[in-house]
């Protein structure tokens, strides 16, 4: 594989030296995008590596290399040319994608709802289902006068920051066990001009140490979390993009997937105001389990309100109320 890639790279560079593609520039300075993709046989290589939707992947990488918006790049790449530096980047990024590195890590940023977030290799990549989840949460709070929000495990900050961006009456606090994610979330808040309503603490929620000392007496109107919920036995079925490149602390929910969620339930009992809401994104067999847990263990303290489905009709999101 490596030899094949090196060979195609050599061929492209040779052609770059030899051919003037009619750009009017001296020979060897530019190459049309279509030619570079054809010579490198990148779509075929991505398919062979098991990457789905190769056209979308290639276009994301081409747009990134050309520093253009995805929507501004025509699917035909008509008239688009690469200089030698851009060609080298294109090949490097496509090779990384063939090794199943997620697009978000290659590109270094990703759109989430109406905001663009920086991504980092050690921090969980926000997912499209989480956008659906956040639409429900935002809709539920759009008429509230003021919302003190707490997020458990904020990763890049996607959930809290999209909520702050959509609703000016929200003030958010987040906790996050990963130092790298804590720093990234703060950077994203600063980049989006939301740091005046967002604070993030590098803290690992544990039994009887749910929040950092400075927050121990705080109460919130809303708690949100997309906790690690993958059952340990399900790891074998995950894609390489997830198993190889994601931090397992962001995914591993223990034997039933609810190890961290159970801590969030206890935290909600202590830190939600009466009538306050807890919204969780979980795995597709979790909502009925959560309903049972609420009835058996939290009666009189937390009440299961409803489960909601994602676009694939899998019930994934739960709404709970503090009694
Ligand atoms: C599935 S990721 C979700 C990240 C982000 N909310 C999102 O949706 O993109 C779970 C996050 O929770 C963090 N986390 C896991 N266990 C935690 C704990 N006990 N206390 C605080 N954060 C935790 C992980 O580091 C990870 O960033």
Short mmCIF file of C-alpha atoms and ligand atoms in Angstrom, two decimals:
data_model
loop_
_atom_site.label_atom_id
_atom_site.label_comp_id
_atom_site.label_asym_id
_atom_site.label_seq_id
_atom_site.Cartn_x
_atom_site.Cartn_y
_atom_site.Cartn_z
CA UNK A 1 0.00 0.00 0.00
CA UNK A 2 2.72 2.43 1.06
CA UNK A 3 4.76 1.57 -2.01
CA UNK A 4 1.73 2.12 -4.26
CA UNK A 5 1.11 5.51 -2.69
CA UNK A 6 4.75 6.51 -3.03
CA UNK A 7 4.72 5.43 -6.64
CA UNK A 8 1.62 7.49 -7.43
CA UNK A 9 3.14 10.46 -5.65
CA UNK A 10 6.29 10.11 -7.75
CA UNK A 11 4.23 9.92 -10.89
CA UNK A 12 2.22 13.03 -10.00
CA UNK A 13 5.36 14.99 -9.16
CA UNK A 14 6.99 13.86 -12.42
CA UNK A 15 3.94 15.00 -14.34
CA UNK A 16 3.96 18.24 -12.43
CA UNK A 17 7.50 18.85 -13.57
CA UNK A 18 6.79 17.86 -17.16
CA UNK A 19 3.35 19.12 -18.04
CA UNK A 20 1.93 22.55 -18.55
CA UNK A 21 -1.81 22.08 -18.18
CA UNK A 22 -2.69 25.17 -20.13
CA UNK A 23 -2.85 27.47 -17.13
CA UNK A 24 -0.58 29.95 -18.83
CA UNK A 25 1.87 29.48 -15.96
CA UNK A 26 5.34 28.00 -16.51
CA UNK A 27 5.42 24.20 -16.76
CA UNK A 28 5.27 22.45 -13.40
CA UNK A 29 3.52 25.15 -11.36
CA UNK A 30 -0.14 24.09 -11.36
CA UNK A 31 -2.20 20.97 -11.95
CA UNK A 32 -5.99 20.71 -12.34
CA UNK A 33 -7.70 19.12 -9.34
CA UNK A 34 -9.38 16.54 -11.59
CA UNK A 35 -6.00 15.48 -13.01
CA UNK A 36 -4.42 15.17 -9.54
CA UNK A 37 -7.32 13.01 -8.33
CA UNK A 38 -7.24 10.87 -11.46
CA UNK A 39 -3.47 10.30 -11.37
CA UNK A 40 -3.52 9.48 -7.67
CA UNK A 41 -6.56 7.18 -8.14
CA UNK A 42 -7.74 8.57 -4.82
CA UNK A 43 -11.40 7.59 -5.07
CA UNK A 44 -10.40 3.98 -5.75
CA UNK A 45 -7.91 4.02 -2.88
CA UNK A 46 -10.45 5.44 -0.45
CA UNK A 47 -13.01 2.82 -1.49
CA UNK A 48 -10.42 0.06 -1.09
CA UNK A 49 -9.64 1.38 2.40
CA UNK A 50 -13.35 1.03 3.32
CA UNK A 51 -14.19 4.75 3.37
CA UNK A 52 -17.87 5.40 2.62
CA UNK A 53 -19.11 8.31 0.48
CA UNK A 54 -15.74 8.85 -1.17
CA UNK A 55 -16.94 11.80 -3.31
CA UNK A 56 -17.96 13.74 -0.21
CA UNK A 57 -14.66 12.93 1.52
CA UNK A 58 -12.58 14.01 -1.48
CA UNK A 59 -14.56 17.24 -1.86
CA UNK A 60 -14.14 18.12 1.83
CA UNK A 61 -10.38 17.66 1.53
CA UNK A 62 -10.13 19.55 -1.78
CA UNK A 63 -12.15 22.48 -0.32
CA UNK A 64 -9.90 22.51 2.73
CA UNK A 65 -6.71 22.48 0.65
CA UNK A 66 -8.01 25.30 -1.55
CA UNK A 67 -9.24 27.20 1.56
CA UNK A 68 -12.71 27.46 0.02
CA UNK A 69 -16.12 26.71 1.48
CA UNK A 70 -17.43 23.23 0.62
CA UNK A 71 -20.51 24.78 -1.03
CA UNK A 72 -18.34 27.06 -3.20
CA UNK A 73 -16.47 24.15 -4.80
CA UNK A 74 -18.23 22.66 -7.86
CA UNK A 75 -18.59 18.84 -7.84
CA UNK A 76 -16.82 18.78 -11.23
CA UNK A 77 -13.81 20.79 -9.84
CA UNK A 78 -14.07 22.66 -13.14
CA UNK A 79 -11.25 25.23 -13.61
CA UNK A 80 -9.77 24.48 -10.18
CA UNK A 81 -5.98 24.20 -10.05
CA UNK A 82 -3.48 23.20 -7.36
CA UNK A 83 -0.04 24.69 -6.85
CA UNK A 84 2.74 22.26 -5.73
CA UNK A 85 2.21 23.00 -2.03
CA UNK A 86 -1.53 22.41 -2.33
CA UNK A 87 -0.92 19.20 -4.25
CA UNK A 88 1.41 17.92 -1.52
CA UNK A 89 -1.23 18.77 1.13
CA UNK A 90 -3.97 17.08 -0.90
CA UNK A 91 -1.96 13.87 -1.16
CA UNK A 92 -0.97 13.95 2.52
CA UNK A 93 -4.57 14.45 3.67
CA UNK A 94 -5.99 11.82 1.32
CA UNK A 95 -3.37 9.33 2.53
CA UNK A 96 -4.43 10.09 6.11
CA UNK A 97 -8.07 9.49 5.15
CA UNK A 98 -7.08 6.15 3.55
CA UNK A 99 -5.64 5.29 7.00
CA UNK A 100 -9.20 6.07 8.26
CA UNK A 101 -8.23 9.26 10.11
CA UNK A 102 -11.57 11.10 10.55
CA UNK A 103 -12.12 14.05 8.22
CA UNK A 104 -12.64 16.32 11.21
CA UNK A 105 -9.10 15.64 12.45
CA UNK A 106 -7.61 16.14 9.00
CA UNK A 107 -9.40 19.42 8.46
CA UNK A 108 -9.01 20.69 12.04
CA UNK A 109 -12.46 22.25 12.25
CA UNK A 110 -16.06 21.17 11.82
CA UNK A 111 -19.47 22.82 11.57
CA UNK A 112 -21.93 22.03 14.35
CA UNK A 113 -25.39 23.56 13.92
CA UNK A 114 -24.70 27.26 13.20
CA UNK A 115 -21.19 27.39 14.65
CA UNK A 116 -17.76 26.26 13.47
CA UNK A 117 -15.60 24.52 16.07
CA UNK A 118 -11.92 23.74 16.12
CA UNK A 119 -11.27 20.01 16.52
CA UNK A 120 -8.27 18.27 18.01
CA UNK A 121 -7.09 14.65 17.63
CA UNK A 122 -7.56 13.78 21.31
CA UNK A 123 -11.01 15.38 21.65
CA UNK A 124 -14.35 13.75 20.77
CA UNK A 125 -15.73 14.83 17.38
CA UNK A 126 -19.26 16.28 17.66
CA UNK A 127 -21.77 14.10 15.77
CA UNK A 128 -24.80 14.97 13.58
CA UNK A 129 -27.15 13.14 16.02
CA UNK A 130 -25.99 15.54 18.73
CA UNK A 131 -27.21 18.41 16.52
CA UNK A 132 -30.66 16.78 16.52
CA UNK A 133 -30.44 16.39 20.29
CA UNK A 134 -29.50 20.05 20.76
CA UNK A 135 -32.39 21.21 18.55
CA UNK A 136 -34.77 19.50 21.00
CA UNK A 137 -33.07 21.03 24.05
CA UNK A 138 -32.95 24.51 22.51
CA UNK A 139 -36.59 24.29 21.49
CA UNK A 140 -37.53 23.28 25.04
CA UNK A 141 -35.82 26.41 26.46
CA UNK A 142 -36.41 29.06 23.80
CA UNK A 143 -39.09 30.81 25.88
CA UNK A 144 -37.28 30.62 29.23
CA UNK A 145 -36.29 33.98 30.75
CA UNK A 146 -32.94 32.83 32.14
CA UNK A 147 -31.23 29.45 32.07
CA UNK A 148 -28.31 28.36 34.25
CA UNK A 149 -26.92 25.45 32.26
CA UNK A 150 -24.48 22.75 33.37
CA UNK A 151 -22.90 20.36 30.87
CA UNK A 152 -21.16 17.18 31.96
CA UNK A 153 -18.35 16.15 29.59
CA UNK A 154 -18.31 19.03 27.11
CA UNK A 155 -15.58 17.75 24.74
CA UNK A 156 -15.01 20.49 22.13
CA UNK A 157 -17.82 22.55 23.71
CA UNK A 158 -20.24 21.79 20.84
CA UNK A 159 -23.41 21.39 22.93
CA UNK A 160 -23.01 24.29 25.38
CA UNK A 161 -21.65 26.67 22.75
CA UNK A 162 -24.44 25.96 20.25
CA UNK A 163 -26.96 26.59 23.04
CA UNK A 164 -25.25 29.88 24.01
CA UNK A 165 -25.10 30.89 20.34
CA UNK A 166 -28.84 30.23 19.87
CA UNK A 167 -30.21 31.55 23.18
CA UNK A 168 -28.85 34.78 24.71
CA UNK A 169 -30.61 34.05 28.03
CA UNK A 170 -28.37 31.02 28.73
CA UNK A 171 -25.27 31.07 30.94
CA UNK A 172 -23.25 27.84 30.78
CA UNK A 173 -20.83 25.98 33.02
CA UNK A 174 -19.15 22.81 31.82
CA UNK A 175 -17.02 20.12 33.41
CA UNK A 176 -14.69 17.88 31.43
CA UNK A 177 -12.25 15.17 32.54
CA UNK A 178 -9.82 15.66 29.62
CA UNK A 179 -7.40 18.56 29.94
CA UNK A 180 -7.04 18.81 26.14
CA UNK A 181 -10.82 19.02 25.70
CA UNK A 182 -11.13 21.61 28.49
CA UNK A 183 -8.57 23.83 26.75
CA UNK A 184 -10.20 23.30 23.33
CA UNK A 185 -13.70 24.13 24.63
CA UNK A 186 -12.38 27.39 26.13
CA UNK A 187 -10.59 28.21 22.86
CA UNK A 188 -13.78 27.56 20.89
CA UNK A 189 -15.78 29.76 23.27
CA UNK A 190 -13.23 32.55 22.82
CA UNK A 191 -13.21 32.16 19.02
CA UNK A 192 -17.04 32.40 18.98
CA UNK A 193 -17.12 35.41 21.32
CA UNK A 194 -19.02 33.41 23.98
CA UNK A 195 -16.46 33.35 26.77
CA UNK A 196 -18.42 35.96 28.76
CA UNK A 197 -21.23 33.39 29.27
CA UNK A 198 -19.17 30.18 29.41
CA UNK A 199 -16.84 28.66 31.98
CA UNK A 200 -15.25 25.24 31.77
CA UNK A 201 -13.59 23.26 34.57
CA UNK A 202 -11.16 20.39 34.13
CA UNK A 203 -12.87 17.99 36.53
CA UNK A 204 -13.71 14.30 36.55
CA UNK A 205 -17.18 13.67 37.96
CA UNK A 206 -17.01 10.84 40.52
CA UNK A 207 -19.26 9.52 43.24
CA UNK A 208 -19.41 12.14 46.02
CA UNK A 209 -17.16 14.44 43.96
CA UNK A 210 -19.68 15.39 41.33
CA UNK A 211 -18.57 18.98 40.78
CA UNK A 212 -15.36 20.90 41.52
CA UNK A 213 -15.16 22.51 44.97
CA UNK A 214 -15.97 26.02 43.61
CA UNK A 215 -19.30 24.75 42.20
CA UNK A 216 -20.32 22.49 45.07
CA UNK A 217 -23.23 24.70 46.21
CA UNK A 218 -24.47 25.70 42.73
CA UNK A 219 -27.94 24.88 41.40
CA UNK A 220 -28.90 24.73 37.74
CA UNK A 221 -32.09 25.00 35.63
CA UNK A 222 -30.80 22.58 33.04
CA UNK A 223 -28.18 19.81 32.90
CA UNK A 224 -27.17 18.32 29.54
CA UNK A 225 -24.79 15.49 28.78
CA UNK A 226 -23.74 13.20 25.97
CA UNK A 227 -21.83 10.89 28.31
CA UNK A 228 -19.73 7.92 27.22
CA UNK A 229 -22.48 5.34 26.56
CA UNK A 230 -20.96 2.62 24.36
CA UNK A 231 -21.17 -0.78 26.05
CA UNK A 232 -17.69 -2.22 26.47
CA UNK A 233 -18.70 -5.36 24.50
CA UNK A 234 -19.77 -3.18 21.52
CA UNK A 235 -16.28 -1.79 20.91
CA UNK A 236 -15.49 -4.63 18.51
CA UNK A 237 -18.24 -3.39 16.14
CA UNK A 238 -17.13 0.25 15.93
CA UNK A 239 -15.50 1.75 12.82
CA UNK A 240 -11.70 2.28 12.77
CA UNK A 241 -12.31 6.07 12.74
CA UNK A 242 -13.77 5.66 16.23
CA UNK A 243 -11.68 2.87 17.79
CA UNK A 244 -8.31 4.04 16.48
CA UNK A 245 -8.71 7.82 16.62
CA UNK A 246 -11.20 8.64 19.41
CA UNK A 247 -10.25 8.84 23.08
CA UNK A 248 -11.84 5.77 24.70
CA UNK A 249 -12.64 7.75 27.87
CA UNK A 250 -15.14 9.64 25.72
CA UNK A 251 -16.91 6.44 24.66
CA UNK A 252 -16.72 3.67 27.24
CA UNK A 253 -19.95 3.48 29.23
CA UNK A 254 -19.09 0.20 30.98
CA UNK A 255 -20.98 -3.09 30.76
CA UNK A 256 -24.48 -1.60 30.26
CA UNK A 257 -23.35 1.74 28.81
CA UNK A 258 -24.82 3.71 31.72
CA UNK A 259 -21.81 3.89 34.08
CA UNK A 260 -21.32 7.65 33.63
CA UNK A 261 -25.06 8.38 33.10
CA UNK A 262 -25.79 6.93 36.59
CA UNK A 263 -23.37 9.49 38.09
CA UNK A 264 -25.18 12.22 36.13
CA UNK A 265 -28.51 11.09 37.68
CA UNK A 266 -27.04 11.49 41.18
CA UNK A 267 -25.53 14.84 40.25
CA UNK A 268 -28.92 16.00 38.90
CA UNK A 269 -30.60 15.09 42.22
CA UNK A 270 -28.16 17.36 44.04
CA UNK A 271 -27.70 20.24 41.59
CA UNK A 272 -30.95 20.71 39.63
CA UNK A 273 -33.52 23.22 40.87
CA UNK A 274 -37.05 21.80 41.35
CA UNK A 275 -38.71 21.72 37.90
CA UNK A 276 -35.26 21.82 36.26
CA UNK A 277 -34.52 19.49 33.35
CA UNK A 278 -31.91 16.84 32.68
CA UNK A 279 -31.43 15.99 28.98
CA UNK A 280 -29.20 13.07 27.95
CA UNK A 281 -28.04 11.65 24.65
CA UNK A 282 -27.63 7.86 25.03
CA UNK A 283 -27.52 4.57 23.11
CA UNK A 284 -30.64 3.25 21.37
CA UNK A 285 -31.66 0.70 23.99
CA UNK A 286 -31.09 3.05 26.92
CA UNK A 287 -34.29 5.17 27.18
CA UNK A 288 -36.51 2.27 28.45
CA UNK A 289 -33.74 1.30 30.90
CA UNK A 290 -33.52 4.90 32.12
CA UNK A 291 -37.30 5.01 32.58
CA UNK A 292 -37.12 1.90 34.78
CA UNK A 293 -34.16 3.26 36.76
CA UNK A 294 -36.08 6.52 37.39
CA UNK A 295 -39.14 4.63 38.65
CA UNK A 296 -37.18 2.24 40.85
CA UNK A 297 -34.34 4.35 42.24
CA UNK A 298 -35.23 8.02 41.89
CA UNK A 299 -38.98 8.12 42.60
CA UNK A 300 -39.87 11.45 44.23
CA UNK A 301 -36.57 12.99 43.10
CA UNK A 302 -36.32 12.63 39.30
CA UNK A 303 -39.16 11.95 36.85
CA UNK A 304 -38.79 10.43 33.38
CA UNK A 305 -40.66 12.74 30.99
CA UNK A 306 -40.01 11.29 27.52
CA UNK A 307 -37.65 9.53 25.13
CA UNK A 308 -37.07 10.92 21.62
CA UNK A 309 -35.83 9.30 18.42
CA UNK A 310 -33.05 10.41 16.09
CA UNK A 311 -33.37 10.64 12.28
CA UNK A 312 -32.78 6.86 12.03
CA UNK A 313 -35.82 6.23 14.26
CA UNK A 314 -33.64 5.02 17.13
CA UNK A 315 -34.80 6.24 20.51
CA UNK A 316 -31.68 7.98 21.79
CA UNK A 317 -32.55 11.12 23.75
CA UNK A 318 -34.18 11.38 27.17
CA UNK A 319 -35.78 14.22 29.07
CA UNK A 320 -35.99 13.98 32.86
CA UNK A 321 -37.40 16.50 35.36
CA UNK A 322 -36.31 17.28 38.91
CA UNK A 323 -39.32 16.87 41.19
C1 LIG B 1 -19.22 11.32 24.08
S1 LIG B 1 -18.14 12.62 24.54
C2 LIG B 1 -19.21 14.03 24.28
C3 LIG B 1 -18.47 15.33 24.08
C4 LIG B 1 -19.38 16.51 23.68
N1 LIG B 1 -20.38 16.77 24.67
C5 LIG B 1 -20.03 16.24 22.33
O1 LIG B 1 -21.21 15.88 22.28
O2 LIG B 1 -19.36 16.39 21.31
C6 LIG B 1 -18.10 12.45 26.30
C7 LIG B 1 -17.20 13.46 27.00
O3 LIG B 1 -17.34 13.26 28.41
C8 LIG B 1 -16.06 13.34 29.02
N2 LIG B 1 -16.15 12.55 30.26
C9 LIG B 1 -16.21 11.22 30.37
N3 LIG B 1 -16.32 10.85 31.66
C10 LIG B 1 -16.34 12.00 32.38
C11 LIG B 1 -16.43 12.28 33.78
N4 LIG B 1 -16.54 11.31 34.68
N5 LIG B 1 -16.39 13.58 34.17
C12 LIG B 1 -16.28 14.58 33.27
N6 LIG B 1 -16.19 14.36 31.94
C13 LIG B 1 -16.23 13.09 31.50
C14 LIG B 1 -15.12 12.76 27.98
O4 LIG B 1 -13.78 13.18 28.19
C15 LIG B 1 -15.73 13.30 26.68
O5 LIG B 1 -15.19 14.55 26.33
#
